[in-house]
Rosetta silent file (secondary structure, phi, psi, omega in degrees, C-alpha in Angstrom):
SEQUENCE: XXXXXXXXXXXXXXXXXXXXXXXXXXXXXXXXXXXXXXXXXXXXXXXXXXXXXXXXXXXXXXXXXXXXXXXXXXXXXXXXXXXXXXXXXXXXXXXXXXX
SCORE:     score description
SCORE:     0.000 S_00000001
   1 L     0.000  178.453 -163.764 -104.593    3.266  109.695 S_00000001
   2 E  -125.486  117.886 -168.865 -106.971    1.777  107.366 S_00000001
   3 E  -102.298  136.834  171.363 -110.718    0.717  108.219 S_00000001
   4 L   -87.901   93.968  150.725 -113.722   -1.749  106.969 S_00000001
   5 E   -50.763   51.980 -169.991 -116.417   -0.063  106.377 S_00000001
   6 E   -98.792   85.065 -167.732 -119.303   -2.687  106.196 S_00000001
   7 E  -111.923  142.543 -176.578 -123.123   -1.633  106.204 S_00000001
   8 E  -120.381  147.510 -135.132 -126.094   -4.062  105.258 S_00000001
   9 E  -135.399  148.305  176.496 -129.230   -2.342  103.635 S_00000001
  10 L   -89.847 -166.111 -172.877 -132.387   -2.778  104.883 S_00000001
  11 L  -112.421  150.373  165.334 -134.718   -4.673  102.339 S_00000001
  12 L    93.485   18.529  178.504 -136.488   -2.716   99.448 S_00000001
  13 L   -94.716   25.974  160.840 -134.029    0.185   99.743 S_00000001
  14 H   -20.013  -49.370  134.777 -133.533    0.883   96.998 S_00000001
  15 H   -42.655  -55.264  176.402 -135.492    4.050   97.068 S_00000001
  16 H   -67.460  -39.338  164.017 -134.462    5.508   99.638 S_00000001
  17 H   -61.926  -26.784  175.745 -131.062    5.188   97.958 S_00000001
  18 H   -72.259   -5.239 -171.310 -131.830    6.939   94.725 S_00000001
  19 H  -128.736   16.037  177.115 -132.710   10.104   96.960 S_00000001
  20 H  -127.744    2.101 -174.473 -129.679    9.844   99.556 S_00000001
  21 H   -89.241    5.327  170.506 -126.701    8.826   96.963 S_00000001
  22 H  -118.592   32.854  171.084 -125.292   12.377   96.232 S_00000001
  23 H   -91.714  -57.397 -146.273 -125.065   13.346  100.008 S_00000001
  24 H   -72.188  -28.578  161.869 -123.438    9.947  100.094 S_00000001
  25 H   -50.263  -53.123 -155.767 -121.314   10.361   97.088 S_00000001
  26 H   -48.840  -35.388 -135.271 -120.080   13.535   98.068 S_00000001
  27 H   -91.132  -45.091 -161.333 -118.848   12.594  101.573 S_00000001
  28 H   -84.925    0.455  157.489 -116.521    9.700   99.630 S_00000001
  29 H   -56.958  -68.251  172.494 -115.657   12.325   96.658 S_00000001
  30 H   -37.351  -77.209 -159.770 -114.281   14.098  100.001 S_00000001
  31 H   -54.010  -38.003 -165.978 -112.208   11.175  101.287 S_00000001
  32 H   -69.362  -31.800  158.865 -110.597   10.514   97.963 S_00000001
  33 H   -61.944  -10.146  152.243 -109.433   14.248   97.623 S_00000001
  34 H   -98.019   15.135  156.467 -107.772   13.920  100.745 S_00000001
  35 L    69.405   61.452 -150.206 -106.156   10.866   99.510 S_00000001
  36 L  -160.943  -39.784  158.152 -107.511    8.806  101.991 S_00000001
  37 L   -68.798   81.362  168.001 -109.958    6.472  100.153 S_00000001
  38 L   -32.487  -50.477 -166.513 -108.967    3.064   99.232 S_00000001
  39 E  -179.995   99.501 -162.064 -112.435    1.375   97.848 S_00000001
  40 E  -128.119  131.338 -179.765 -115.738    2.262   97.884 S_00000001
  41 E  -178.690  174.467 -152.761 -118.970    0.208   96.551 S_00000001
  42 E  -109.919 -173.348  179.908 -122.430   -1.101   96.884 S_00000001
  43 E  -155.855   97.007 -156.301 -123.042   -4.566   96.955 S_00000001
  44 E   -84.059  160.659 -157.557 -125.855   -5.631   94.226 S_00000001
  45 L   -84.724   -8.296  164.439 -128.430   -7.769   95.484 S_00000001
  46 L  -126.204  163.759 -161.077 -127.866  -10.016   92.148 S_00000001
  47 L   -94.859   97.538 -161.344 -124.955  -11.255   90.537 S_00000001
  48 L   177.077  116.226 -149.585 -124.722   -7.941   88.211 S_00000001
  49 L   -75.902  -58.709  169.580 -122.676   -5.294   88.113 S_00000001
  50 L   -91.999  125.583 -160.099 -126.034   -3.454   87.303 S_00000001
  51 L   -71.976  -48.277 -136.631 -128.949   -5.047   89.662 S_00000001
  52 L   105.807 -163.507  154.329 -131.849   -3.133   88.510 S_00000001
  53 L   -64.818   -9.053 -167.276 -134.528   -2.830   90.623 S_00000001
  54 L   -72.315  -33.732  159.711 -133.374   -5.805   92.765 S_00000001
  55 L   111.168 -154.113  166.533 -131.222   -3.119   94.573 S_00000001
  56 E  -150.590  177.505  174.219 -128.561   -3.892   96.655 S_00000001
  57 E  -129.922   30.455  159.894 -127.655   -5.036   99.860 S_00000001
  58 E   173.244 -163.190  160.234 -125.084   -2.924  101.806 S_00000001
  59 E  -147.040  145.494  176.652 -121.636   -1.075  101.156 S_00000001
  60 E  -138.069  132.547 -178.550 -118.448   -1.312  101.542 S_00000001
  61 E  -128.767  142.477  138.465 -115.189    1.444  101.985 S_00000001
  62 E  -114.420  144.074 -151.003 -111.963    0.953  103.001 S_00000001
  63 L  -169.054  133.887  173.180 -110.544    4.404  104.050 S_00000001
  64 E   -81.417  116.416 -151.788 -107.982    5.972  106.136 S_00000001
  65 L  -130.513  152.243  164.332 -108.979    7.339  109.721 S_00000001
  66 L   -69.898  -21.004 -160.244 -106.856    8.385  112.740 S_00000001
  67 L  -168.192  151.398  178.946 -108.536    6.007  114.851 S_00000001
  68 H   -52.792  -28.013 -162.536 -111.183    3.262  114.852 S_00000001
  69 H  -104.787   17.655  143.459 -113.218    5.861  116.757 S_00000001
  70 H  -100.753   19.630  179.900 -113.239    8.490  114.276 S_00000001
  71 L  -101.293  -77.348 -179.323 -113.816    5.613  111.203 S_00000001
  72 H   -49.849  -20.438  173.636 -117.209    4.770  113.104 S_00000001
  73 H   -68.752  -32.203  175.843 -118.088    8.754  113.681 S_00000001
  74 H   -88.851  -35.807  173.559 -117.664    9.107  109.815 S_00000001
  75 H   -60.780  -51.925  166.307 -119.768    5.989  109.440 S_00000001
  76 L   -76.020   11.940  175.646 -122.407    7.104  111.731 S_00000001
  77 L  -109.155   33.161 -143.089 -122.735   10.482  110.136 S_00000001
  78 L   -82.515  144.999  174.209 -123.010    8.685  106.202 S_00000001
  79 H   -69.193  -19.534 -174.200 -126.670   10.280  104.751 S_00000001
  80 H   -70.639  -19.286 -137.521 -127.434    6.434  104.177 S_00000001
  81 H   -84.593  -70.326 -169.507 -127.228    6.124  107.684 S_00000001
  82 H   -86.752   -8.162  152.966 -129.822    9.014  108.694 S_00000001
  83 L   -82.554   -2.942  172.972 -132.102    7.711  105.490 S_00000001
  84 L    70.561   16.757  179.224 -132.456    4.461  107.493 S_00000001
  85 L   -59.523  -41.292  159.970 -131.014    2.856  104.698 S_00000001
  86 E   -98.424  141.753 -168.094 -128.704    0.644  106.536 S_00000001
  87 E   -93.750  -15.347  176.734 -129.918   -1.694  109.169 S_00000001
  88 E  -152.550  151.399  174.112 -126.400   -2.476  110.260 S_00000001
  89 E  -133.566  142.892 -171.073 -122.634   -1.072  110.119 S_00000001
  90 E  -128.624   93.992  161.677 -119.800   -2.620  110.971 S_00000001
  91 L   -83.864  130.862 -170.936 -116.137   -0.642  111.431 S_00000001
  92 L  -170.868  124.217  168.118 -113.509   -2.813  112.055 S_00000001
  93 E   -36.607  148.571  162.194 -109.128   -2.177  111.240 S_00000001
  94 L  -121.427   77.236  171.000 -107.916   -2.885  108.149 S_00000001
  95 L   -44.358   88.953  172.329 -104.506   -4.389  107.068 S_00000001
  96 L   -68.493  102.235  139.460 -104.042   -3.861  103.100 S_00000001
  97 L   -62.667  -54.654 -178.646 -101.531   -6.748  101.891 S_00000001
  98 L  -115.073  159.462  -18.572 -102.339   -7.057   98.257 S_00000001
  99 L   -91.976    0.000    0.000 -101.610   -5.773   95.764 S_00000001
């Protein structure tokens, strides 16, 4: 089944992201080679594909899991996670309609 993947960034982290994004790459570099990743992105903190310093303020994957409670297990082990980067994550099924 297919999972939401929603985490909200703590403010200013921007740092902390430049030195935790190729753990955090890696892991969804993983998912897509098993053919398993749907959509993966940041969410800039301005209306800009590139923010700048202004950051961002969470991420969001949709991604294929056996079970809600191994979709939150991959979510709690994310390097953004254990960088304190996010202050909150939210796993929750997903039902792809379109397209």
């Amino acid at each position: 089944m297919l999972y939401l993947i929603y985490s909200e960034d703590v403010d200013n982290s921007l740092p902390l992201r430049k030195v935790s994004r190729p753990a955090h790459v890696e892991r969804l570099k993983q998912l897509k080679s098993e053919g398993r990743l749907i959509i993966a992105g940041p969410t800039p903190a301005i209306d800009a594909v590139d923010p700048g310093e202004a950051g961002f303020t969470g991420s969001m994957i949709v991604a294929e899991f056996a079970s809600l409670e191994a979709a939150t297990a991959w979510a709690d082990a994310d390097p953004y996670v254990r960088a304190g980067i996010y202050q909150k994550v939210t796993v929750k099924p997903f039902n792809k309609v379109l397209p």
